[in-house]
CSV table of C-alpha atoms in Angstrom, one decimal:
chain,number,residue,atom,x,y,z
A,1,MET,CA,184.3,-13.2,-149.0
A,2,LYS,CA,184.9,-16.5,-147.2
A,3,THR,CA,183.4,-16.9,-143.7
A,4,ALA,CA,184.2,-19.2,-140.9
A,5,LEU,CA,182.7,-20.3,-137.6
A,6,ILE,CA,185.0,-21.5,-134.7
A,7,ASP,CA,183.5,-23.4,-131.7
A,8,VAL,CA,186.1,-23.9,-129.0
A,9,GLY,CA,184.0,-26.4,-127.0
A,10,GLY,CA,184.2,-26.5,-123.3
A,11,GLY,CA,182.3,-29.6,-122.0
A,12,TYR,CA,178.8,-28.9,-120.9
A,13,ARG,CA,179.4,-25.1,-121.3
A,14,ALA,CA,179.5,-25.8,-125.0
A,15,ILE,CA,175.7,-25.8,-125.1
A,16,TYR,CA,176.2,-22.1,-125.5
A,17,GLY,CA,177.5,-22.9,-129.0
A,18,ALA,CA,174.6,-25.2,-129.7
A,19,GLY,CA,172.3,-22.3,-129.1
A,20,ILE,CA,174.2,-20.2,-131.6
A,21,ASP,CA,174.2,-23.0,-134.2
A,22,ASP,CA,170.4,-23.4,-133.8
A,23,TYR,CA,169.8,-19.7,-134.3
A,24,CYS,CA,171.8,-19.8,-137.5
A,25,LEU,CA,170.0,-22.9,-138.8
A,26,LYS,CA,166.6,-21.3,-138.0
A,27,HIS,CA,167.5,-18.1,-139.7
A,28,GLY,CA,169.4,-19.5,-142.7
A,29,ILE,CA,172.8,-18.3,-141.8
A,30,SER,CA,175.6,-20.4,-143.1
A,31,PHE,CA,179.4,-20.4,-143.2
A,32,ASP,CA,182.0,-21.5,-145.7
A,33,HIS,CA,184.2,-23.3,-143.1
A,34,CYS,CA,183.5,-24.6,-139.6
A,35,TYR,CA,186.3,-25.4,-137.1
A,36,GLY,CA,185.4,-27.5,-134.0
A,37,ILE,CA,187.4,-28.3,-130.9
A,38,SER,CA,186.3,-30.9,-128.4
A,39,ALA,CA,182.5,-30.6,-127.8
A,40,GLY,CA,182.6,-27.8,-130.4
A,41,SER,CA,183.3,-30.4,-133.0
A,42,ALA,CA,180.1,-32.3,-132.0
A,43,ASN,CA,178.1,-29.1,-132.2
A,44,LEU,CA,179.3,-28.2,-135.6
A,45,ALA,CA,178.9,-31.7,-137.0
A,46,SER,CA,175.2,-31.4,-136.3
A,47,PHE,CA,175.2,-27.9,-137.7
A,48,VAL,CA,176.8,-28.9,-141.0
A,49,ALA,CA,174.3,-31.8,-141.1
A,50,ARG,CA,171.6,-29.1,-140.6
A,51,GLN,CA,170.0,-30.9,-137.7
A,52,TYR,CA,168.2,-28.3,-135.7
A,53,ARG,CA,168.2,-28.9,-131.9
A,54,ARG,CA,170.1,-32.2,-132.2
A,55,SER,CA,173.0,-30.9,-130.0
A,56,TYR,CA,170.5,-29.6,-127.5
A,57,LYS,CA,169.1,-33.1,-127.1
A,58,PHE,CA,172.5,-34.5,-126.3
A,59,TYR,CA,173.2,-31.9,-123.6
A,60,THR,CA,169.8,-31.8,-122.0
A,61,ASP,CA,168.9,-35.5,-122.2
A,62,TYR,CA,171.5,-38.0,-123.2
A,63,SER,CA,174.3,-36.4,-121.1
A,64,PHE,CA,172.4,-37.3,-117.9
A,65,ARG,CA,172.8,-41.0,-118.6
A,66,LYS,CA,175.5,-42.9,-116.8
A,67,GLU,CA,176.5,-44.4,-120.2
A,68,TYR,CA,177.3,-41.0,-121.5
A,69,ALA,CA,179.6,-39.6,-118.7
A,70,SER,CA,180.0,-40.9,-115.2
A,71,PHE,CA,182.4,-42.2,-112.6
A,72,TYR,CA,180.7,-45.6,-113.4
A,73,ASN,CA,182.3,-45.4,-116.8
A,74,PHE,CA,185.6,-44.3,-115.3
A,75,ARG,CA,185.8,-47.2,-112.9
A,76,LYS,CA,184.8,-49.6,-115.6
A,77,THR,CA,186.9,-48.4,-118.6
A,78,GLY,CA,189.2,-45.6,-117.4
A,79,ASN,CA,187.1,-43.1,-119.5
A,80,TYR,CA,184.8,-40.7,-117.8
A,81,ILE,CA,183.1,-39.8,-121.1
A,82,ASP,CA,182.2,-42.8,-123.2
A,83,LEU,CA,183.1,-41.4,-126.6
A,84,ASP,CA,182.0,-44.5,-128.3
A,85,TYR,CA,178.6,-44.2,-126.8
A,86,VAL,CA,178.2,-40.5,-127.7
A,87,TYR,CA,179.6,-40.7,-131.2
A,88,GLY,CA,178.7,-44.3,-131.9
A,89,THR,CA,175.8,-45.9,-130.1
A,90,LEU,CA,173.8,-42.6,-130.2
A,91,SER,CA,175.1,-41.1,-133.5
A,92,ASN,CA,175.5,-44.1,-135.9
A,93,SER,CA,173.0,-44.9,-138.6
A,94,ASP,CA,171.2,-47.3,-136.3
A,95,GLY,CA,171.6,-45.1,-133.2
A,96,GLU,CA,169.1,-43.2,-131.2
A,97,TYR,CA,169.7,-39.9,-132.9
A,98,PRO,CA,171.9,-40.5,-136.0
A,99,LEU,CA,174.0,-37.8,-137.5
A,100,ASP,CA,172.5,-37.1,-141.0
A,101,TYR,CA,175.7,-38.1,-142.7
A,102,ASP,CA,174.3,-37.6,-146.2
A,103,THR,CA,173.4,-34.0,-145.6
A,104,PHE,CA,176.7,-33.5,-143.8
A,105,VAL,CA,178.6,-34.7,-146.8
A,106,LYS,CA,176.5,-32.8,-149.4
A,107,ASN,CA,176.7,-29.5,-147.5
A,108,PRO,CA,179.4,-27.4,-149.2
A,109,THR,CA,180.6,-26.1,-145.9
A,110,ASP,CA,184.1,-27.3,-145.1
A,111,PHE,CA,184.6,-28.9,-141.7
A,112,THR,CA,187.9,-29.1,-139.7
A,113,VAL,CA,188.3,-30.8,-136.3
A,114,VAL,CA,191.2,-29.9,-134.1
A,115,ALA,CA,192.9,-32.6,-132.0
A,116,ALA,CA,196.2,-32.8,-130.1
A,117,ASP,CA,198.7,-35.4,-131.2
A,118,GLY,CA,199.5,-37.3,-128.1
A,119,ASN,CA,203.0,-38.2,-129.3
A,120,THR,CA,204.1,-34.7,-130.4
A,121,GLY,CA,201.7,-32.4,-128.5
A,122,LYS,CA,201.1,-30.5,-131.8
A,123,PRO,CA,197.7,-29.8,-133.3
A,124,HIS,CA,196.3,-32.1,-135.9
A,125,TYR,CA,193.6,-30.8,-138.2
A,126,PHE,CA,191.2,-33.5,-139.4
A,127,ALA,CA,189.4,-32.7,-142.6
A,128,LYS,CA,185.7,-33.3,-143.5
A,129,SER,CA,186.8,-36.2,-145.6
A,130,ASP,CA,188.1,-37.9,-142.4
A,131,MET,CA,184.6,-38.2,-141.1
A,132,LYS,CA,183.1,-41.5,-142.4
A,133,ARG,CA,179.6,-42.8,-142.0
A,134,ASP,CA,179.4,-44.4,-138.6
A,135,ASN,CA,183.0,-43.7,-137.9
A,136,TYR,CA,183.3,-40.2,-136.3
A,137,GLY,CA,186.8,-40.8,-135.0
A,138,PRO,CA,188.0,-37.1,-135.4
A,139,CYS,CA,185.3,-35.9,-133.0
A,140,LYS,CA,186.2,-38.6,-130.5
A,141,ALA,CA,189.9,-37.7,-130.8
A,142,SER,CA,189.2,-34.0,-130.3
A,143,SER,CA,187.0,-34.7,-127.3
A,144,SER,CA,189.3,-37.0,-125.4
A,145,VAL,CA,190.0,-35.0,-122.2
A,146,PRO,CA,193.4,-35.8,-120.7
A,147,VAL,CA,193.5,-37.9,-117.5
A,148,VAL,CA,189.7,-38.4,-117.3
A,149,ASN,CA,189.9,-40.2,-120.7
A,150,HIS,CA,192.4,-42.4,-122.4
A,151,PRO,CA,193.7,-40.9,-125.7
A,152,TYR,CA,191.7,-41.9,-128.7
A,153,VAL,CA,193.8,-43.7,-131.2
A,154,ILE,CA,193.4,-43.3,-135.0
A,155,ASP,CA,195.8,-45.1,-137.4
A,156,GLY,CA,198.1,-45.9,-134.5
A,157,VAL,CA,198.3,-42.2,-133.3
A,158,PRO,CA,196.9,-41.3,-129.8
A,159,TYR,CA,195.0,-38.0,-129.7
A,160,PHE,CA,193.7,-35.8,-127.0
A,161,ASP,CA,191.4,-32.8,-126.7
A,162,GLY,CA,192.2,-30.2,-129.3
A,163,GLY,CA,192.1,-27.4,-126.8
A,164,ILE,CA,195.5,-28.5,-125.6
A,165,ALA,CA,197.2,-27.6,-128.8
A,166,ASP,CA,195.2,-24.9,-130.6
A,167,PRO,CA,192.3,-23.8,-128.5
A,168,ILE,CA,191.2,-20.9,-130.7
A,169,PRO,CA,192.4,-21.8,-134.3
A,170,LEU,CA,192.0,-18.3,-135.7
A,171,ARG,CA,195.3,-18.3,-137.4
A,172,LYS,CA,194.4,-21.6,-139.1
A,173,ALA,CA,191.2,-20.1,-140.4
A,174,PHE,CA,193.1,-17.1,-141.8
A,175,GLU,CA,195.7,-19.5,-143.4
A,176,ASP,CA,192.8,-21.3,-145.0
A,177,GLY,CA,191.7,-18.0,-146.6
A,178,CYS,CA,188.8,-17.0,-144.4
A,179,ASP,CA,188.1,-13.3,-144.4
A,180,LYS,CA,185.5,-13.0,-141.6
A,181,VAL,CA,185.4,-15.3,-138.6
A,182,VAL,CA,182.9,-15.8,-135.8
A,183,ILE,CA,184.4,-17.3,-132.7
A,184,VAL,CA,182.3,-19.0,-130.1
A,185,LEU,CA,183.9,-19.0,-126.6
A,186,THR,CA,182.5,-20.7,-123.5
A,187,HIS,CA,184.0,-18.4,-120.9
A,188,PRO,CA,183.5,-14.6,-120.8
A,189,LYS,CA,185.4,-12.8,-123.5
A,190,GLU,CA,188.0,-11.2,-121.1
A,191,TRP,CA,188.5,-14.4,-119.1
A,192,ILE,CA,192.2,-15.3,-118.3
A,193,ARG,CA,192.9,-19.0,-118.0
A,194,PRO,CA,194.9,-19.8,-114.9
A,195,GLN,CA,197.9,-22.1,-115.4
A,196,GLN,CA,197.3,-23.9,-112.1
A,197,LYS,CA,194.1,-25.4,-113.6
A,198,ASP,CA,196.3,-27.6,-115.9
A,199,GLU,CA,199.3,-28.3,-113.7
A,200,PHE,CA,198.0,-31.4,-111.9
A,201,PRO,CA,196.7,-33.2,-115.0
A,202,ALA,CA,199.9,-32.3,-116.9
A,203,ARG,CA,202.0,-34.0,-114.2
A,204,ILE,CA,199.9,-37.2,-114.5
A,205,LEU,CA,200.0,-37.1,-118.4
A,206,ARG,CA,203.8,-36.6,-118.4
A,207,ARG,CA,204.3,-40.2,-117.4
A,208,ASP,CA,203.2,-41.6,-120.7
A,209,TYR,CA,202.8,-38.6,-123.0
A,210,PRO,CA,205.5,-36.0,-122.2
A,211,ASN,CA,205.1,-33.8,-125.2
A,212,ALA,CA,201.3,-33.6,-124.8
A,213,ALA,CA,201.9,-32.9,-121.1
A,214,ARG,CA,204.2,-30.1,-122.0
A,215,ASP,CA,201.5,-28.4,-124.2
A,216,LEU,CA,198.9,-29.1,-121.5
A,217,TRP,CA,201.2,-27.4,-118.9
A,218,TYR,CA,201.3,-24.3,-121.2
A,219,ARG,CA,197.7,-24.5,-122.3
A,220,ALA,CA,196.8,-21.3,-120.3
A,221,ARG,CA,199.6,-19.4,-122.1
A,222,THR,CA,198.4,-20.6,-125.4
A,223,TYR,CA,194.7,-19.9,-124.7
A,224,ASN,CA,195.4,-16.5,-123.3
A,225,SER,CA,197.6,-15.5,-126.2
A,226,GLU,CA,195.1,-16.7,-128.8
A,227,SER,CA,192.3,-15.0,-127.0
A,228,THR,CA,194.2,-11.7,-126.9
A,229,GLU,CA,194.9,-12.0,-130.6
A,230,ALA,CA,191.2,-12.7,-131.4
A,231,ARG,CA,190.2,-9.6,-129.5
A,232,MET,CA,192.7,-7.6,-131.5
A,233,TRP,CA,191.3,-8.9,-134.8
A,234,GLU,CA,187.8,-8.1,-133.5
A,235,LYS,CA,188.7,-4.4,-133.4
A,236,SER,CA,189.6,-4.6,-137.1
A,237,GLY,CA,186.2,-5.9,-138.0
A,238,ARG,CA,187.4,-9.3,-139.3
A,239,VAL,CA,186.3,-11.2,-136.1
A,240,LEU,CA,183.2,-11.4,-134.0
A,241,ILE,CA,183.5,-13.0,-130.6
A,242,LEU,CA,180.5,-14.4,-129.0
A,243,ALA,CA,180.9,-15.4,-125.3
A,244,PRO,CA,178.6,-16.0,-122.4
A,245,THR,CA,178.4,-13.5,-119.5
A,246,ASN,CA,177.4,-16.1,-117.0
A,247,LEU,CA,178.5,-19.8,-116.7
A,248,PHE,CA,175.3,-20.7,-114.9
A,249,ASN,CA,177.1,-23.2,-112.6
A,250,LEU,CA,178.4,-25.2,-115.6
A,251,ASN,CA,182.0,-26.3,-116.3
A,252,THR,CA,183.7,-29.0,-118.4
A,253,LEU,CA,182.3,-31.9,-116.4
A,254,LYS,CA,179.6,-30.3,-114.2
A,255,LYS,CA,176.1,-29.7,-115.3
A,256,ASP,CA,172.5,-29.0,-114.2
A,257,ARG,CA,169.4,-28.8,-116.2
A,258,VAL,CA,168.6,-25.2,-115.3
A,259,GLY,CA,172.1,-24.0,-116.2
A,260,LEU,CA,172.1,-25.8,-119.5
A,261,GLU,CA,168.8,-24.3,-120.5
A,262,LYS,CA,170.0,-20.8,-119.6
A,263,MET,CA,173.3,-21.1,-121.4
A,264,TYR,CA,171.6,-22.4,-124.5
A,265,ARG,CA,169.1,-19.5,-124.5
A,266,GLU,CA,172.0,-17.0,-124.1
A,267,GLY,CA,173.8,-18.5,-127.1
A,268,PHE,CA,170.6,-18.4,-129.2
A,269,THR,CA,170.1,-14.7,-128.3
A,270,ASP,CA,173.7,-13.7,-128.7
A,271,ALA,CA,173.7,-15.1,-132.2
A,272,ARG,CA,171.5,-12.3,-133.4
A,273,ALA,CA,174.7,-10.3,-133.9
A,274,ILE,CA,176.1,-12.6,-136.6
A,275,ARG,CA,174.1,-11.5,-139.7
A,276,ALA,CA,175.0,-7.9,-139.3
A,277,PHE,CA,178.7,-8.8,-138.8
A,278,LEU,CA,178.8,-11.0,-142.0
A,279,GLU,CA,177.0,-8.3,-144.0
A,280,LYS,CA,179.3,-5.4,-143.2
């Protein structure tokens, strides 16, 4: 049986997934394949590198620095989140909290990062082999939030947040041969994404990236469809959905220390359901 873990990200709400990852690391639960989107790719990179509480440190400490994410950054560079700071200055071999790249590579768990191709709007699936020591471009590409960040360019191709193109890549996991899949959401399980949430940024994005803007405009439809499909598969026993019941005043770009701690703890607690699901 081949197992998979999908983390959909969600900015600061993604600390919920960090809690789930840490529970799994603490209790020896592993997966054959991990799929990360946006902040979920950062969570899972630390998970595959087997670095307990590393993601927690990023959310609860580093994220409060202006160099990490701030209007200061946006005014200076046009990027609200400084992806080079997060995935470079902090994460490189000489950084403050390096990714354990050797363990990451040696871990037999496969790793896929989902990004949106800025030219076509279609999903691009980066493989584990695309993650090089001190060059974590796929995570930067997947975490590049439209409008508040410029696209991240790899080999001449601009990329945006993977949630635009394939927010819950369950079909991809099935295509890759996965039999049982744990999906980590960062909204309540039954949440319906409203389209108006994406209309304004899609209008701005349309000036330079019309195809990506089209997919951003229909992001709600894509998310809601994939969420409905995931709930259907959950009834069949092939999928387990873990989702917070309370957002604790967090959203993609909004945080507070109390909310982050509560969301992390909820993820850590909810992860207790994973072992029984995998062993059925």
